[in-house]
Backbone as ProteinMPNN parsed JSONL, in Angstrom:
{"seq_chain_A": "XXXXXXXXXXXXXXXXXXXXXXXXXXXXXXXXXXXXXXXXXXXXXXXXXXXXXXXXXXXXXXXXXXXXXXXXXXXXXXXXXXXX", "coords_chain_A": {"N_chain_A": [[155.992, 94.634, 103.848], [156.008, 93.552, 100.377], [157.875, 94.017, 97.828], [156.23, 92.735, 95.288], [153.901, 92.894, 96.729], [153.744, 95.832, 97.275], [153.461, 96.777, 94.77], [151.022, 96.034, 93.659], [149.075, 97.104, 95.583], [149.634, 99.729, 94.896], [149.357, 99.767, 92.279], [146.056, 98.981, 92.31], [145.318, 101.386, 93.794], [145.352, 103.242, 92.101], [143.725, 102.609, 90.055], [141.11, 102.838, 91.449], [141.617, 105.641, 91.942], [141.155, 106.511, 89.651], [138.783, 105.875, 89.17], [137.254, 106.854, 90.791], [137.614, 109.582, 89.089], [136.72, 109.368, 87.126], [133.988, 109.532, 87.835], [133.399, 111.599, 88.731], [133.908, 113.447, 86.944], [131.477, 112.729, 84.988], [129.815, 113.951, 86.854], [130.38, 116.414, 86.866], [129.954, 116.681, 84.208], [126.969, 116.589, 84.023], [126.134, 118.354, 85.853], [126.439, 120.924, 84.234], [124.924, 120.087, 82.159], [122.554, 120.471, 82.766], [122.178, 122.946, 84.338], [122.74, 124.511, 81.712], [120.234, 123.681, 80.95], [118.629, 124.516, 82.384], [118.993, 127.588, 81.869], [118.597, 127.978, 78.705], [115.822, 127.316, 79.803], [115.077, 129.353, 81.185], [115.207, 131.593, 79.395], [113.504, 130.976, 77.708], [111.398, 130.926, 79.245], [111.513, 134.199, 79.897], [111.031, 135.489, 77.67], [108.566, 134.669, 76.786], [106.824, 136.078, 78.558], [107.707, 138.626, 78.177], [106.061, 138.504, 75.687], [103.826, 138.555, 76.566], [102.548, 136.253, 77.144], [101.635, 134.491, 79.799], [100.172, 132.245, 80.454], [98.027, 130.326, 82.373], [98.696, 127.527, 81.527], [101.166, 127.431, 80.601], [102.353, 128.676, 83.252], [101.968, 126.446, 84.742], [103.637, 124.352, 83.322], [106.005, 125.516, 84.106], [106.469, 125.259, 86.752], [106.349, 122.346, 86.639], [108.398, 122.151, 85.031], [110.72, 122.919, 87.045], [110.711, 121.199, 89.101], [111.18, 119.221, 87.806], [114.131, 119.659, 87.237], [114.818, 120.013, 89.663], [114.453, 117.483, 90.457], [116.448, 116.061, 89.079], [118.628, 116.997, 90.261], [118.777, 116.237, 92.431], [119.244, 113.447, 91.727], [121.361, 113.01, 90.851], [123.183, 114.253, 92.818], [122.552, 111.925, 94.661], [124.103, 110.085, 92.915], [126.895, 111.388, 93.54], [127.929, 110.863, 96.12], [127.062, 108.054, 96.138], [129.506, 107.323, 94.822], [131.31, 107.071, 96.27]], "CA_chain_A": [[155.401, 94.362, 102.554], [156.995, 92.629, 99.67], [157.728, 94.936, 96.431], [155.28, 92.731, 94.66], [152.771, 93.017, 97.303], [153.283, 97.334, 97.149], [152.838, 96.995, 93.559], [149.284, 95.722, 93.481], [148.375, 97.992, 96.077], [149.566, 100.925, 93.724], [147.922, 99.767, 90.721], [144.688, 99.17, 93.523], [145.022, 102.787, 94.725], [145.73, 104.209, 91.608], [142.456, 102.014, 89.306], [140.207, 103.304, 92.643], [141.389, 107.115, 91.828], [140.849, 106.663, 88.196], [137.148, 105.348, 89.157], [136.564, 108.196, 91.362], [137.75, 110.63, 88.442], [135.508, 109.83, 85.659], [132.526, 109.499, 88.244], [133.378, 113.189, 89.118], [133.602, 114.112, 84.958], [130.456, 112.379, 84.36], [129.037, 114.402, 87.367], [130.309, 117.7, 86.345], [128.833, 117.186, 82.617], [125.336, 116.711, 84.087], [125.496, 119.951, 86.442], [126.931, 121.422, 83.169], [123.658, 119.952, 81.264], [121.368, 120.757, 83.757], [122.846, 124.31, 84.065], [122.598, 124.964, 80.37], [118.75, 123.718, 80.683], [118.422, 126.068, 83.205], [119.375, 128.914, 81.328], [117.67, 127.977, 78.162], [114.093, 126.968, 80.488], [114.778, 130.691, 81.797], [115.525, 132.523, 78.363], [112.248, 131.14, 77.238], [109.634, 132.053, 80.383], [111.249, 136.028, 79.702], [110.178, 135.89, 76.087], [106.69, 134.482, 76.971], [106.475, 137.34, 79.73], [107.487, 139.506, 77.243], [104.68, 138.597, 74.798], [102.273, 138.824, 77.44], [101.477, 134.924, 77.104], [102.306, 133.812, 80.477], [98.942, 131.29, 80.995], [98.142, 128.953, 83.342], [99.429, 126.588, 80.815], [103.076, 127.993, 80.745], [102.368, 128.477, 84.786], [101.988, 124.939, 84.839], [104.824, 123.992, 82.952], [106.898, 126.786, 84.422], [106.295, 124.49, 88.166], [106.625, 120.759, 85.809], [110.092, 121.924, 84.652], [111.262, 123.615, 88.085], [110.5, 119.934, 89.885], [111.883, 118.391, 87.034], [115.229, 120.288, 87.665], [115.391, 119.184, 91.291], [114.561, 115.891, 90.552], [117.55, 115.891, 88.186], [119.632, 117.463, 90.726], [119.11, 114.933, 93.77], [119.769, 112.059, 91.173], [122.822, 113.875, 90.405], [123.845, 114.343, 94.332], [122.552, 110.964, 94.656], [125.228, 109.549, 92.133], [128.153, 111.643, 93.857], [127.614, 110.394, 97.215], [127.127, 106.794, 96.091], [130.575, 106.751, 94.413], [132.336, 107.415, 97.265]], "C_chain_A": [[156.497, 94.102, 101.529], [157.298, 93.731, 98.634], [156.188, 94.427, 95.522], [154.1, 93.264, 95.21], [152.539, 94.645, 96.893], [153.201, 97.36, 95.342], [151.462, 96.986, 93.307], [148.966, 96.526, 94.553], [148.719, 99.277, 95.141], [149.211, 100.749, 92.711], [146.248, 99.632, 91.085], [144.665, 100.576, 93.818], [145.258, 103.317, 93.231], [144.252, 103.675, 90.275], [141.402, 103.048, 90.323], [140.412, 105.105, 92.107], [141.048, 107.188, 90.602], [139.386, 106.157, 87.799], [136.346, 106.645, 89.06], [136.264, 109.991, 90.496], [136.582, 110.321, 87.124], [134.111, 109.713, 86.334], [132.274, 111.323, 88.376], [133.289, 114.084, 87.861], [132.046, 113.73, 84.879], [129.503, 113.21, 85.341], [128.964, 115.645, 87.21], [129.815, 117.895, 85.439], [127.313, 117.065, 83.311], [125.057, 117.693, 85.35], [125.289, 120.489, 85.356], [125.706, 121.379, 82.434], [122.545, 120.412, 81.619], [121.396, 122.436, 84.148], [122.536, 125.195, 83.032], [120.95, 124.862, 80.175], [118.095, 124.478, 81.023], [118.113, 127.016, 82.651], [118.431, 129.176, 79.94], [116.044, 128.044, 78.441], [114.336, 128.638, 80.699], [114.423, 132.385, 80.861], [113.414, 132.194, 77.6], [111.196, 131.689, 77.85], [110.127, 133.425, 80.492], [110.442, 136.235, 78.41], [108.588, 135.727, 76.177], [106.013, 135.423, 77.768], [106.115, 138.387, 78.643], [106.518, 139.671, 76.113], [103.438, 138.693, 75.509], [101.578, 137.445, 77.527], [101.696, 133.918, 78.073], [101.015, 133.206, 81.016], [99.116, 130.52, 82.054], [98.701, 128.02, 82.595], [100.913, 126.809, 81.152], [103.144, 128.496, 82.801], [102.944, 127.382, 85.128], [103.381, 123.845, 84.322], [106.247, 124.879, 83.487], [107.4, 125.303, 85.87], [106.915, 122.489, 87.404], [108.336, 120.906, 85.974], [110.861, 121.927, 86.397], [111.69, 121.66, 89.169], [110.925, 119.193, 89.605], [113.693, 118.229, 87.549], [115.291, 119.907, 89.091], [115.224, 118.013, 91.68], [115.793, 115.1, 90.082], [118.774, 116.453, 89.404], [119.724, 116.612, 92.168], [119.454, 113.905, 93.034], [121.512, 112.499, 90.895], [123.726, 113.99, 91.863], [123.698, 112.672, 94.436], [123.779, 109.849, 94.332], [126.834, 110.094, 92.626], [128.337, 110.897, 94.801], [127.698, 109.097, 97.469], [128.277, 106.183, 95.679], [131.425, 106.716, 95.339], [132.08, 106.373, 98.326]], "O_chain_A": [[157.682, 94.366, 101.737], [156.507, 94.634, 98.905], [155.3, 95.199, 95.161], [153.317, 93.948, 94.551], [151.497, 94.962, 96.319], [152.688, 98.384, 94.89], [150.853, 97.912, 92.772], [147.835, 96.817, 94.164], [147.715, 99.789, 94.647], [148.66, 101.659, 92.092], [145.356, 100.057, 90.351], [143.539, 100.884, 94.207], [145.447, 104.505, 93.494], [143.854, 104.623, 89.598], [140.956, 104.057, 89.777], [139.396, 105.773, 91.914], [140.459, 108.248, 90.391], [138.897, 106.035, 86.676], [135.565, 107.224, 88.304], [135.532, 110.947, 90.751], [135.867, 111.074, 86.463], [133.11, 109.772, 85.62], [131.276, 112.014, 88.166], [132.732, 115.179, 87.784], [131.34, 114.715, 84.658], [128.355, 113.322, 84.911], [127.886, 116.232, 87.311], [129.179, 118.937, 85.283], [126.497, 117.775, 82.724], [123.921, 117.816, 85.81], [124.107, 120.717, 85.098], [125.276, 122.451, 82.008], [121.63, 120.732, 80.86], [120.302, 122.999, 84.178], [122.156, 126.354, 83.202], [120.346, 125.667, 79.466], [117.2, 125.101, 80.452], [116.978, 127.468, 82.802], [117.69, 130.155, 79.845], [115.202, 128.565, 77.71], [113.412, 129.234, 80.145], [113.91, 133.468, 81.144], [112.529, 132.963, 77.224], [110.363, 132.505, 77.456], [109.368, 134.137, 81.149], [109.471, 136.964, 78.211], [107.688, 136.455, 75.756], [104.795, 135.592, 77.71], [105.039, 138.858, 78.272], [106.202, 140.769, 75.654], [102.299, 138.872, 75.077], [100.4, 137.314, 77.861], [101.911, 132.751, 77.748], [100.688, 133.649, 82.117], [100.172, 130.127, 82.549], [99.543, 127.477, 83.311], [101.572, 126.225, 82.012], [104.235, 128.542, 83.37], [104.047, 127.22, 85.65], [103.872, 122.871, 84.892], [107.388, 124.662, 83.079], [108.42, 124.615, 85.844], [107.785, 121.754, 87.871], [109.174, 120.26, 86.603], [111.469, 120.941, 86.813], [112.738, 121.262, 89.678], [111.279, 118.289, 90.361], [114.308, 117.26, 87.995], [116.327, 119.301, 89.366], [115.577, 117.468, 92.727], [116.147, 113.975, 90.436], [119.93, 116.123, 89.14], [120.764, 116.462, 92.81], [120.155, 113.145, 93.702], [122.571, 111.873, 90.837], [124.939, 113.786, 91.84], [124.755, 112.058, 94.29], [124.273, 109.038, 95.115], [127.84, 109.484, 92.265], [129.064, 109.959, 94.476], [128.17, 108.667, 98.521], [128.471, 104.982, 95.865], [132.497, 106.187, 95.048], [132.769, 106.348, 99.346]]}, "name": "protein", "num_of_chains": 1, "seq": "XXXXXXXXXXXXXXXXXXXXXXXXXXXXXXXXXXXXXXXXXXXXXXXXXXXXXXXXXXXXXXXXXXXXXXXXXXXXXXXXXXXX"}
């Protein structure tokens, strides 16, 4: 290989890791978001326990969110998987 030629492969290998790194940032902020929703979705169904107002309504939405959250979390695997 020529010098020029190993040049453009190291600016090629080194664009390609700098792909792979902000796909892996952008995938850690949306565990990170999804994480935090978590925690908030969880802080609220104790308080509603705790008032005693846990309905079929808030059942229902209890199961909505939960499905939501693993719909969000295969698009999320989805997107790692595909960058690679």
């Amino acid at each position: 290989m020529t010098e020029k030629e190993v040049n453009y492969a190291s600016k090629d290998i080194l664009h390609s890791i700098k792909k792979v790194l902000k796909s892996s940032t952008n995938i850690a902020e949306e565990i990170k978001s999804a994480k935090l929703d978590e925690i908030k979705h969880d802080i609220e169904m104790t308080e509603a326990i705790q008032r005693g107002a846990l309905s079929g309504e808030l059942l229902a939405r209890k199961r909505s969110y939960h499905l939501q959250k693993k719909l969000k979390l295969l698009s999320i695997f989805r997107k790692l998987f595909s960058t690679r």
